[in-house]
Amino acid sequence: MNLAAAVHAYLDDGTLPDLPVDHFIDGAFVAPAAGERLETFDPGLARPFLAVAAGTAEDVDRAVSAAQKAQRAWGRTKASERGAILMRAAMLLRAEAARFAFAESLDSGKPLQEAEGDVAGAARAFEYYAGAADKIEGETFPIGEAYLGYSVPEPVGVTAHIIPWNYPISTAARGVAPALAAGCTVVAKPAETTPLTMLMLAELLVRAGLPAGVCNVVAGTGPATGAPLVADPRVRHVTFTGSVPTGQGVMQAAARNVASVVLELGGKSPLIVLKDADLDAAADGVIGAIYENAGQICSAGSRLVVERAVHAALLGRVLERVRTLTIGHGLRRTTLGPLNSEAHLARVTAKVEAAKARGLTPLVGGAATADPETGAGWFFEATIFDDADAGDPLVQDEIFGPVLAVQVAEDTAHAAALANGTPYALVAGIYTRDFAAAHTLARDLDAGQVFINEYFAGGIEVPFGGNRQSGFGREKGFAAVRNYLRVKSVAARIG
């Protein structure tokens, strides 16, 4: 695929490359049982561009049945063969990166360069878990010379993956790849606003050699497809990324079947800047932490906690960088893309307007806007509120948009207290030249992951997940493989 030509063709006259519109079940694209379709929208132009299958419980049943039928053979496939298939998938994904990035940018709205990074990361995830497949090992137990004791890790069975709209290909890869490496089968439900790349990925996996039925995708709404999927008693594990209320519902549904769950929920993550930090590096970190993907990131650095001694100097640098951001359609490689849907734009706008009504005034931004080139799209300005009160909803509530709340700390201890002062505990960032202070803060912060001197540091090798209202369980790293395994212990008298 010639990416530049495809972008120009779409933006000039709406011409699209071949994109999937049906469910992917038992190794093939299949039309929805009820014949219903959902429009998927281009957020940069605020208009539909494709009609995709709208699933029902009947489609879910068919997908779970296919996964259950395929489970035994896939779980007993030699681990090295599973790894080889995942490695071929990684190679194919790299070879077809342009097509995937185009679909991801168009469907989600994110700038094309960010989508390209997401596709590269997804390929790396399949590569990583390809290498993990034949490293899944049991143990032996010292229970005496007359006995042999050992454990056998087994796949849990059929797994459900509820994929969010903000990082469709990334989140799919970090869940699906370790599940397949462990020998599990998959039924994935992509977000209704971003179904394309998960459908594309399932078809790519079959071309890489994955047997039919091992990875299935049912598109549709949460109530019509997600709910029956997580409630199906044949599903033995659910991996969910999304909001706290929906995650609570998923956990309740899975509990009725005593199925295991990994929840990656919301965040209100702090980025702490101490007075000795490299302020230029910190300012760059702030910009990436809150304005990448227009702030639509669970782990976004949506709170800047800065020591008073450098508050003004840092904020000046951040504001300079905000003024260089370009708003526009993601396929034109702008730096601040749209929000994913009209409904989400309304939610973000309402939270900012409520802050203004409480008497808060943004230093910059603070309003919905449009692509200056077309006058269309679901955009929100890069926004900063300074010196926010610790109890204000701007500090406490997840906005999930390009809105930064600044909190001023008197010292390192105060910074830690402010950072821990919300119900969320997903990630945290620290900028300082003081090695001891950095690692003392890393110890004292309640967060599933801590970044030091680079926000979003790390990669697929580093476990990721939250505490408290941010969820539980860990994805990425080898920890993710363990989500999809159960341990069988064997004790035998041999003498």
Short mmCIF file of C-alpha atoms in Angstrom, two decimals:
data_model
loop_
_atom_site.label_atom_id
_atom_site.label_comp_id
_atom_site.label_asym_id
_atom_site.label_seq_id
_atom_site.Cartn_x
_atom_site.Cartn_y
_atom_site.Cartn_z
CA MET A 1 0.00 0.00 0.00
CA ASN A 2 1.30 3.46 -0.93
CA LEU A 3 0.40 5.34 2.23
CA ALA A 4 0.80 8.86 0.87
CA ALA A 5 -1.36 8.05 -2.16
CA ALA A 6 -4.03 6.44 0.02
CA VAL A 7 -4.15 9.49 2.31
CA HIS A 8 -4.46 11.89 -0.61
CA ALA A 9 -7.15 9.76 -2.27
CA TYR A 10 -9.22 9.64 0.89
CA LEU A 11 -8.88 13.32 1.79
CA ASP A 12 -9.49 14.43 -1.81
CA ASP A 13 -12.54 12.35 -2.70
CA GLY A 14 -13.21 9.82 0.07
CA THR A 15 -11.65 6.84 -1.73
CA LEU A 16 -10.88 4.03 0.72
CA PRO A 17 -8.57 1.03 0.50
CA ASP A 18 -10.12 -2.39 1.09
CA LEU A 19 -11.24 -2.51 4.74
CA PRO A 20 -13.20 -5.21 6.61
CA VAL A 21 -16.89 -4.75 7.37
CA ASP A 22 -17.92 -8.14 8.82
CA HIS A 23 -17.24 -10.20 11.93
CA PHE A 24 -14.29 -12.61 11.81
CA ILE A 25 -15.41 -16.01 13.09
CA ASP A 26 -13.89 -19.46 12.66
CA GLY A 27 -11.25 -18.26 10.24
CA ALA A 28 -13.38 -16.17 7.89
CA PHE A 29 -15.29 -12.92 7.60
CA VAL A 30 -19.00 -13.53 8.20
CA ALA A 31 -21.99 -11.23 7.94
CA PRO A 32 -23.91 -10.35 11.13
CA ALA A 33 -26.67 -12.82 11.96
CA ALA A 34 -29.31 -10.10 12.26
CA GLY A 35 -28.04 -8.24 9.20
CA GLU A 36 -27.57 -5.02 11.14
CA ARG A 37 -24.78 -2.50 10.60
CA LEU A 38 -23.17 0.31 12.57
CA GLU A 39 -21.59 3.36 10.99
CA THR A 40 -18.00 4.03 11.95
CA PHE A 41 -16.97 7.67 11.84
CA ASP A 42 -13.97 9.70 10.78
CA PRO A 43 -13.49 11.96 13.85
CA GLY A 44 -11.39 14.43 11.87
CA LEU A 45 -14.32 15.18 9.56
CA ALA A 46 -17.18 14.17 11.89
CA ARG A 47 -18.76 11.96 9.24
CA PRO A 48 -19.27 8.23 8.69
CA PHE A 49 -17.05 6.46 6.21
CA LEU A 50 -17.97 2.78 6.57
CA ALA A 51 -20.78 0.54 7.87
CA VAL A 52 -19.52 -2.39 9.95
CA ALA A 53 -21.31 -5.45 11.33
CA ALA A 54 -23.41 -4.86 14.42
CA GLY A 55 -23.25 -8.05 16.44
CA THR A 56 -25.84 -9.73 18.61
CA ALA A 57 -25.81 -12.53 21.16
CA GLU A 58 -26.18 -14.97 18.27
CA ASP A 59 -22.92 -13.76 16.73
CA VAL A 60 -21.20 -13.98 20.11
CA ASP A 61 -22.43 -17.53 20.60
CA ARG A 62 -21.05 -18.52 17.21
CA ALA A 63 -17.66 -16.95 17.98
CA VAL A 64 -17.38 -18.54 21.43
CA SER A 65 -18.40 -21.92 20.01
CA ALA A 66 -15.64 -21.64 17.40
CA ALA A 67 -13.10 -20.70 20.06
CA GLN A 68 -14.18 -23.55 22.32
CA LYS A 69 -13.98 -26.05 19.48
CA ALA A 70 -10.46 -24.88 18.58
CA GLN A 71 -9.19 -24.75 22.16
CA ARG A 72 -8.04 -28.33 22.72
CA ALA A 73 -5.93 -28.60 19.57
CA TRP A 74 -4.43 -25.12 19.95
CA GLY A 75 -3.63 -25.65 23.63
CA ARG A 76 -1.76 -28.85 22.74
CA THR A 77 0.07 -27.37 19.76
CA LYS A 78 3.81 -27.46 20.37
CA ALA A 79 4.86 -24.23 22.03
CA SER A 80 7.56 -23.53 19.48
CA GLU A 81 4.98 -23.85 16.68
CA ARG A 82 2.71 -21.34 18.44
CA GLY A 83 5.70 -19.03 18.72
CA ALA A 84 6.54 -19.41 15.04
CA ILE A 85 3.00 -18.37 14.05
CA LEU A 86 3.20 -15.29 16.27
CA MET A 87 6.57 -14.41 14.76
CA ARG A 88 5.13 -14.66 11.26
CA ALA A 89 2.28 -12.41 12.40
CA ALA A 90 4.80 -9.83 13.61
CA MET A 91 6.57 -9.94 10.24
CA LEU A 92 3.30 -9.58 8.31
CA LEU A 93 2.21 -6.70 10.52
CA ARG A 94 5.44 -4.87 9.78
CA ALA A 95 5.07 -5.56 6.08
CA GLU A 96 1.50 -4.23 6.10
CA ALA A 97 2.10 -1.42 8.58
CA ALA A 98 0.97 1.32 6.20
CA ARG A 99 -2.49 -0.21 5.74
CA PHE A 100 -2.93 -0.77 9.47
CA ALA A 101 -1.73 2.73 10.35
CA PHE A 102 -4.09 4.28 7.81
CA ALA A 103 -7.06 2.40 9.26
CA GLU A 104 -6.04 3.16 12.84
CA SER A 105 -5.63 6.88 12.22
CA LEU A 106 -8.84 7.16 10.24
CA ASP A 107 -10.95 5.16 12.70
CA SER A 108 -9.59 6.64 15.95
CA GLY A 109 -8.68 10.13 14.72
CA LYS A 110 -5.15 10.06 16.10
CA PRO A 111 -2.30 11.60 14.07
CA LEU A 112 -0.88 9.22 11.51
CA GLN A 113 2.61 9.24 13.03
CA GLU A 114 1.13 8.10 16.35
CA ALA A 115 -0.80 5.32 14.59
CA GLU A 116 2.42 4.22 12.87
CA GLY A 117 4.07 3.99 16.28
CA ASP A 118 1.15 1.95 17.60
CA VAL A 119 1.37 -0.52 14.73
CA ALA A 120 5.12 -0.89 15.24
CA GLY A 121 4.49 -1.51 18.92
CA ALA A 122 1.87 -4.14 18.12
CA ALA A 123 4.32 -5.95 15.85
CA ARG A 124 6.89 -5.85 18.65
CA ALA A 125 4.31 -7.34 21.04
CA PHE A 126 3.75 -10.33 18.77
CA GLU A 127 7.50 -10.72 18.40
CA TYR A 128 8.01 -10.61 22.17
CA TYR A 129 5.31 -13.17 22.93
CA ALA A 130 6.49 -15.35 20.06
CA GLY A 131 9.69 -15.68 22.05
CA ALA A 132 7.78 -16.27 25.28
CA ALA A 133 5.70 -19.20 24.01
CA ASP A 134 8.35 -21.88 24.57
CA LYS A 135 9.57 -20.33 27.84
CA ILE A 136 6.40 -21.30 29.74
CA GLU A 137 7.68 -23.85 32.22
CA GLY A 138 6.55 -25.75 35.28
CA GLU A 139 8.45 -26.48 38.49
CA THR A 140 9.49 -29.47 40.55
CA PHE A 141 8.88 -29.67 44.28
CA PRO A 142 11.22 -31.23 46.91
CA ILE A 143 8.75 -33.51 48.69
CA GLY A 144 11.07 -36.40 49.48
CA GLU A 145 12.99 -39.09 47.63
CA ALA A 146 10.00 -41.39 47.49
CA TYR A 147 7.92 -38.81 45.62
CA LEU A 148 7.94 -36.81 42.43
CA GLY A 149 6.24 -33.43 42.60
CA TYR A 150 5.87 -31.08 39.68
CA SER A 151 3.58 -28.46 38.18
CA VAL A 152 2.21 -28.08 34.68
CA PRO A 153 1.08 -24.66 33.38
CA GLU A 154 -2.05 -25.04 31.24
CA PRO A 155 -4.02 -22.54 29.14
CA VAL A 156 -7.12 -21.30 30.93
CA GLY A 157 -9.27 -21.84 27.82
CA VAL A 158 -11.45 -19.41 25.90
CA THR A 159 -10.56 -15.78 26.66
CA ALA A 160 -12.55 -12.61 26.00
CA HIS A 161 -10.85 -9.34 25.14
CA ILE A 162 -12.79 -6.07 25.40
CA ILE A 163 -10.73 -3.54 23.44
CA PRO A 164 -11.02 0.24 23.93
CA TRP A 165 -11.29 2.92 21.26
CA ASN A 166 -8.26 4.99 22.21
CA TYR A 167 -5.54 2.42 21.40
CA PRO A 168 -7.25 -0.34 19.39
CA ILE A 169 -4.26 -2.11 17.80
CA SER A 170 -1.95 -1.60 20.79
CA THR A 171 -4.40 -2.90 23.37
CA ALA A 172 -5.43 -5.80 21.16
CA ALA A 173 -1.84 -6.92 20.66
CA ARG A 174 -0.86 -6.74 24.32
CA GLY A 175 -3.78 -9.03 25.24
CA VAL A 176 -4.23 -11.30 22.26
CA ALA A 177 -0.53 -12.12 21.74
CA PRO A 178 0.16 -13.48 25.26
CA ALA A 179 -3.15 -15.35 25.25
CA LEU A 180 -2.21 -17.11 22.03
CA ALA A 181 1.33 -17.76 23.29
CA ALA A 182 -0.14 -19.46 26.37
CA GLY A 183 -2.33 -21.70 24.21
CA CYS A 184 -5.65 -19.93 24.78
CA THR A 185 -8.24 -19.14 22.15
CA VAL A 186 -9.63 -15.64 21.75
CA VAL A 187 -12.91 -13.84 21.18
CA ALA A 188 -12.30 -10.11 20.86
CA LYS A 189 -14.88 -7.32 21.00
CA PRO A 190 -13.44 -4.06 19.63
CA ALA A 191 -14.98 -0.73 20.58
CA GLU A 192 -17.95 0.12 18.40
CA THR A 193 -16.26 3.33 17.19
CA THR A 194 -12.95 1.66 16.25
CA PRO A 195 -13.54 -1.89 14.98
CA LEU A 196 -11.23 -1.98 11.96
CA THR A 197 -7.73 -2.93 13.08
CA MET A 198 -8.86 -5.80 15.33
CA LEU A 199 -10.78 -7.27 12.40
CA MET A 200 -7.74 -6.80 10.18
CA LEU A 201 -5.47 -8.37 12.80
CA ALA A 202 -7.57 -11.53 13.12
CA GLU A 203 -7.44 -12.09 9.36
CA LEU A 204 -3.68 -11.43 9.34
CA LEU A 205 -3.18 -14.05 12.07
CA VAL A 206 -4.86 -16.68 9.93
CA ARG A 207 -2.58 -15.79 7.04
CA ALA A 208 0.32 -16.22 9.48
CA GLY A 209 -0.82 -19.79 10.12
CA LEU A 210 -3.20 -19.49 13.06
CA PRO A 211 -5.83 -22.25 12.85
CA ALA A 212 -9.44 -21.29 12.22
CA GLY A 213 -11.40 -20.53 15.38
CA VAL A 214 -8.40 -19.64 17.53
CA CYS A 215 -8.93 -15.88 17.16
CA ASN A 216 -12.43 -14.51 16.53
CA VAL A 217 -13.79 -10.96 16.45
CA VAL A 218 -17.35 -9.79 16.97
CA ALA A 219 -18.01 -6.12 16.25
CA GLY A 220 -20.87 -4.19 17.81
CA THR A 221 -22.00 -2.29 20.86
CA GLY A 222 -21.18 -3.08 24.46
CA PRO A 223 -24.73 -4.06 25.48
CA ALA A 224 -25.40 -6.16 22.36
CA THR A 225 -22.03 -7.95 22.06
CA GLY A 226 -19.76 -7.17 25.00
CA ALA A 227 -22.30 -8.09 27.67
CA PRO A 228 -23.19 -11.55 26.31
CA LEU A 229 -19.50 -12.25 25.68
CA VAL A 230 -18.30 -11.62 29.23
CA ALA A 231 -21.35 -13.41 30.65
CA ASP A 232 -20.81 -16.58 28.60
CA PRO A 233 -19.91 -19.44 30.98
CA ARG A 234 -17.52 -20.91 28.37
CA VAL A 235 -15.30 -17.83 28.70
CA ARG A 236 -12.71 -18.56 31.39
CA HIS A 237 -10.88 -15.23 31.45
CA VAL A 238 -11.74 -11.63 30.54
CA THR A 239 -9.19 -8.92 29.76
CA PHE A 240 -10.90 -5.52 29.84
CA THR A 241 -9.70 -1.97 29.24
CA GLY A 242 -12.18 0.84 29.77
CA SER A 243 -14.04 2.93 32.30
CA VAL A 244 -14.43 2.12 35.99
CA PRO A 245 -18.24 1.65 35.89
CA THR A 246 -18.06 -0.66 32.88
CA GLY A 247 -15.16 -2.55 34.43
CA GLN A 248 -17.19 -3.11 37.57
CA GLY A 249 -19.99 -4.56 35.45
CA VAL A 250 -17.55 -6.84 33.63
CA MET A 251 -16.15 -8.11 36.93
CA GLN A 252 -19.65 -8.83 38.24
CA ALA A 253 -20.58 -10.75 35.08
CA ALA A 254 -17.37 -12.78 35.15
CA ALA A 255 -17.79 -13.50 38.86
CA ARG A 256 -21.05 -15.35 38.18
CA ASN A 257 -19.01 -17.82 36.13
CA VAL A 258 -16.00 -17.73 38.48
CA ALA A 259 -13.89 -16.53 35.55
CA SER A 260 -10.68 -14.60 36.09
CA VAL A 261 -10.41 -10.94 35.10
CA VAL A 262 -7.72 -8.36 34.36
CA LEU A 263 -9.01 -4.78 34.52
CA GLU A 264 -7.12 -1.77 33.19
CA LEU A 265 -9.36 1.14 34.09
CA GLY A 266 -9.04 4.90 34.41
CA GLY A 267 -6.28 7.15 35.59
CA LYS A 268 -5.52 10.65 36.79
CA SER A 269 -1.81 10.26 36.66
CA PRO A 270 0.64 12.80 38.11
CA LEU A 271 3.77 14.05 36.44
CA ILE A 272 6.03 15.37 39.21
CA VAL A 273 8.70 17.95 38.43
CA LEU A 274 11.16 18.71 41.23
CA LYS A 275 13.11 21.96 41.45
CA ASP A 276 16.39 20.42 40.26
CA ALA A 277 14.90 18.89 37.09
CA ASP A 278 15.99 19.59 33.53
CA LEU A 279 13.07 21.92 32.76
CA ASP A 280 13.30 21.63 28.98
CA ALA A 281 13.15 17.85 29.17
CA ALA A 282 10.33 18.09 31.70
CA ALA A 283 8.35 20.46 29.47
CA ASP A 284 8.72 18.08 26.55
CA GLY A 285 7.54 15.29 28.82
CA VAL A 286 4.49 17.26 29.91
CA ILE A 287 3.46 17.91 26.31
CA GLY A 288 3.73 14.25 25.33
CA ALA A 289 2.08 13.04 28.50
CA ILE A 290 -1.13 15.06 28.10
CA TYR A 291 -1.45 15.92 24.40
CA GLU A 292 -0.50 12.66 22.71
CA ASN A 293 -3.69 11.15 21.27
CA ALA A 294 -5.43 14.38 22.39
CA GLY A 295 -5.16 13.23 26.01
CA GLN A 296 -7.28 10.14 25.37
CA ILE A 297 -4.94 7.83 27.26
CA CYS A 298 -5.69 5.98 30.50
CA SER A 299 -2.12 6.68 31.63
CA ALA A 300 -2.01 10.29 30.41
CA GLY A 301 -0.06 12.69 32.64
CA SER A 302 -3.18 14.77 33.23
CA ARG A 303 -1.84 16.36 36.44
CA LEU A 304 1.38 18.37 36.56
CA VAL A 305 2.69 18.46 40.14
CA VAL A 306 5.54 20.98 40.20
CA GLU A 307 7.63 22.41 43.01
CA ARG A 308 6.87 26.08 43.58
CA ALA A 309 10.51 27.12 43.01
CA VAL A 310 10.29 26.18 39.31
CA HIS A 311 6.54 26.51 38.76
CA ALA A 312 6.66 29.70 36.69
CA ALA A 313 9.75 28.72 34.70
CA LEU A 314 8.36 25.31 33.78
CA LEU A 315 4.91 26.61 32.93
CA GLY A 316 6.42 29.19 30.61
CA ARG A 317 8.23 26.46 28.70
CA VAL A 318 5.08 24.31 28.52
CA LEU A 319 3.00 27.20 27.16
CA GLU A 320 5.60 27.89 24.47
CA ARG A 321 5.31 24.30 23.32
CA VAL A 322 1.51 24.31 23.42
CA ARG A 323 1.50 27.20 20.95
CA THR A 324 3.37 25.05 18.42
CA LEU A 325 0.74 22.28 18.39
CA THR A 326 -1.18 22.00 15.14
CA ILE A 327 -4.84 21.00 15.11
CA GLY A 328 -6.13 19.04 12.15
CA HIS A 329 -7.06 15.73 10.57
CA GLY A 330 -4.85 12.91 11.80
CA LEU A 331 -4.03 11.69 8.31
CA ARG A 332 -2.28 15.02 7.66
CA ARG A 333 0.19 14.24 10.48
CA THR A 334 -0.90 17.11 12.71
CA THR A 335 0.17 17.13 16.38
CA LEU A 336 -3.26 17.46 18.03
CA GLY A 337 -5.92 15.27 16.51
CA PRO A 338 -9.65 15.11 17.24
CA LEU A 339 -11.51 13.41 20.03
CA ASN A 340 -12.89 10.05 19.02
CA SER A 341 -16.62 10.80 18.97
CA GLU A 342 -19.17 13.55 19.20
CA ALA A 343 -20.40 12.12 22.50
CA HIS A 344 -16.91 12.17 23.98
CA LEU A 345 -16.31 15.73 22.81
CA ALA A 346 -19.51 16.69 24.63
CA ARG A 347 -18.27 14.99 27.82
CA VAL A 348 -14.91 16.76 27.76
CA THR A 349 -16.57 20.10 26.98
CA ALA A 350 -19.02 19.68 29.84
CA LYS A 351 -16.23 19.04 32.36
CA VAL A 352 -14.28 22.11 31.24
CA GLU A 353 -17.38 24.32 31.21
CA ALA A 354 -18.21 23.12 34.72
CA ALA A 355 -14.72 24.17 35.85
CA LYS A 356 -15.24 27.61 34.35
CA ALA A 357 -18.57 27.87 36.13
CA ARG A 358 -16.76 27.18 39.42
CA GLY A 359 -14.59 30.23 38.71
CA LEU A 360 -11.53 28.57 37.18
CA THR A 361 -9.97 30.21 34.14
CA PRO A 362 -7.76 28.28 31.72
CA LEU A 363 -4.32 29.69 30.96
CA VAL A 364 -4.77 28.46 27.41
CA GLY A 365 -7.48 26.70 25.44
CA GLY A 366 -10.66 25.63 27.13
CA ALA A 367 -13.09 25.19 24.23
CA ALA A 368 -14.22 22.85 21.49
CA THR A 369 -12.93 23.79 18.07
CA ALA A 370 -12.66 22.51 14.50
CA ASP A 371 -10.03 21.69 11.91
CA PRO A 372 -8.99 25.12 10.59
CA GLU A 373 -8.57 23.65 7.11
CA THR A 374 -12.06 22.12 6.81
CA GLY A 375 -14.11 23.68 9.61
CA ALA A 376 -15.13 20.15 10.62
CA GLY A 377 -14.23 17.51 13.18
CA TRP A 378 -14.52 16.82 16.90
CA PHE A 379 -11.58 18.81 18.25
CA PHE A 380 -10.81 20.34 21.63
CA GLU A 381 -8.13 22.92 22.26
CA ALA A 382 -5.01 22.11 24.26
CA THR A 383 -6.03 23.34 27.70
CA ILE A 384 -4.20 24.13 30.96
CA PHE A 385 -5.67 25.11 34.33
CA ASP A 386 -3.05 26.44 36.77
CA ASP A 387 -2.80 25.97 40.55
CA ALA A 388 -5.84 23.72 40.84
CA ASP A 389 -7.18 22.87 44.28
CA ALA A 390 -6.51 19.28 45.34
CA GLY A 391 -10.20 18.56 45.81
CA ASP A 392 -11.42 20.13 42.58
CA PRO A 393 -13.02 17.77 40.01
CA LEU A 394 -10.36 18.87 37.49
CA VAL A 395 -7.84 17.13 39.75
CA GLN A 396 -9.99 14.25 40.95
CA ASP A 397 -11.93 13.20 37.84
CA GLU A 398 -10.63 11.61 34.67
CA ILE A 399 -11.40 13.98 31.79
CA PHE A 400 -9.79 11.88 29.05
CA GLY A 401 -9.00 14.82 26.84
CA PRO A 402 -6.27 17.43 26.24
CA VAL A 403 -6.81 19.10 29.60
CA LEU A 404 -3.96 19.56 32.09
CA ALA A 405 -4.45 20.46 35.75
CA VAL A 406 -1.40 22.03 37.44
CA GLN A 407 -0.80 21.51 41.18
CA VAL A 408 1.91 23.40 43.07
CA ALA A 409 3.97 21.51 45.65
CA GLU A 410 6.08 23.06 48.42
CA ASP A 411 8.60 20.20 48.57
CA THR A 412 9.12 16.57 47.62
CA ALA A 413 6.98 15.22 50.45
CA HIS A 414 4.14 17.53 49.49
CA ALA A 415 4.50 16.47 45.85
CA ALA A 416 4.11 12.82 46.85
CA ALA A 417 1.02 13.62 48.92
CA LEU A 418 -0.57 15.52 46.03
CA ALA A 419 0.33 12.77 43.58
CA ASN A 420 -1.36 10.13 45.75
CA GLY A 421 -4.41 12.32 46.35
CA THR A 422 -6.90 10.81 43.88
CA PRO A 423 -8.79 7.49 43.75
CA TYR A 424 -6.65 6.40 40.80
CA ALA A 425 -3.21 4.75 40.81
CA LEU A 426 -2.21 3.79 37.29
CA VAL A 427 1.13 5.46 36.49
CA ALA A 428 3.24 8.40 37.66
CA GLY A 429 6.10 10.38 36.18
CA ILE A 430 9.06 12.00 37.93
CA TYR A 431 11.56 14.54 36.58
CA THR A 432 14.61 15.20 38.77
CA ARG A 433 18.39 15.00 38.67
CA ASP A 434 18.44 13.62 42.24
CA PHE A 435 18.78 9.84 42.06
CA ALA A 436 17.79 9.32 45.68
CA ALA A 437 14.76 11.61 45.44
CA ALA A 438 13.59 9.86 42.28
CA HIS A 439 13.68 6.42 43.80
CA THR A 440 12.28 7.55 47.14
CA LEU A 441 9.31 8.97 45.26
CA ALA A 442 9.03 5.80 43.17
CA ARG A 443 8.80 3.88 46.45
CA ASP A 444 6.22 6.19 48.00
CA LEU A 445 3.91 6.70 45.02
CA ASP A 446 0.87 4.46 44.72
CA ALA A 447 1.07 3.54 41.05
CA GLY A 448 1.37 0.44 38.94
CA GLN A 449 4.23 1.92 36.94
CA VAL A 450 6.58 4.86 37.54
CA PHE A 451 8.48 6.71 34.80
CA ILE A 452 11.66 8.61 35.71
CA ASN A 453 12.93 11.39 33.41
CA GLU A 454 10.88 10.14 30.45
CA TYR A 455 7.12 9.83 30.49
CA PHE A 456 5.88 6.62 28.80
CA ALA A 457 9.34 5.07 29.19
CA GLY A 458 9.58 1.34 28.71
CA GLY A 459 7.90 -1.00 26.25
CA ILE A 460 6.25 -4.38 25.90
CA GLU A 461 8.85 -5.89 28.24
CA VAL A 462 7.64 -3.82 31.24
CA PRO A 463 4.50 -4.95 33.13
CA PHE A 464 1.67 -2.40 33.07
CA GLY A 465 -1.47 -2.01 35.16
CA GLY A 466 -3.01 -0.10 38.02
CA ASN A 467 -4.03 -0.14 41.66
CA ARG A 468 -7.21 1.02 43.39
CA GLN A 469 -9.75 2.52 40.94
CA SER A 470 -7.27 2.01 38.10
CA GLY A 471 -7.87 -1.74 38.21
CA PHE A 472 -5.81 -4.83 38.94
CA GLY A 473 -3.69 -7.39 37.17
CA ARG A 474 -0.80 -6.68 34.85
CA GLU A 475 -0.45 -6.67 31.09
CA LYS A 476 2.78 -6.58 29.06
CA GLY A 477 5.96 -8.32 30.11
CA PHE A 478 5.97 -12.01 31.00
CA ALA A 479 3.44 -11.16 33.71
CA ALA A 480 0.80 -10.99 30.97
CA VAL A 481 1.35 -14.62 29.98
CA ARG A 482 0.47 -15.72 33.51
CA ASN A 483 -3.00 -14.16 33.13
CA TYR A 484 -3.78 -16.91 30.63
CA LEU A 485 -2.41 -19.89 32.55
CA ARG A 486 -3.66 -22.15 35.31
CA VAL A 487 -1.29 -24.34 37.31
CA LYS A 488 -1.84 -28.05 37.73
CA SER A 489 0.23 -29.73 40.45
CA VAL A 490 1.12 -33.41 40.36
CA ALA A 491 2.45 -35.43 43.32
CA ALA A 492 3.38 -39.08 42.72
CA ARG A 493 4.70 -41.77 45.08
CA ILE A 494 7.49 -43.46 43.14
CA GLY A 495 9.28 -45.46 45.81
#
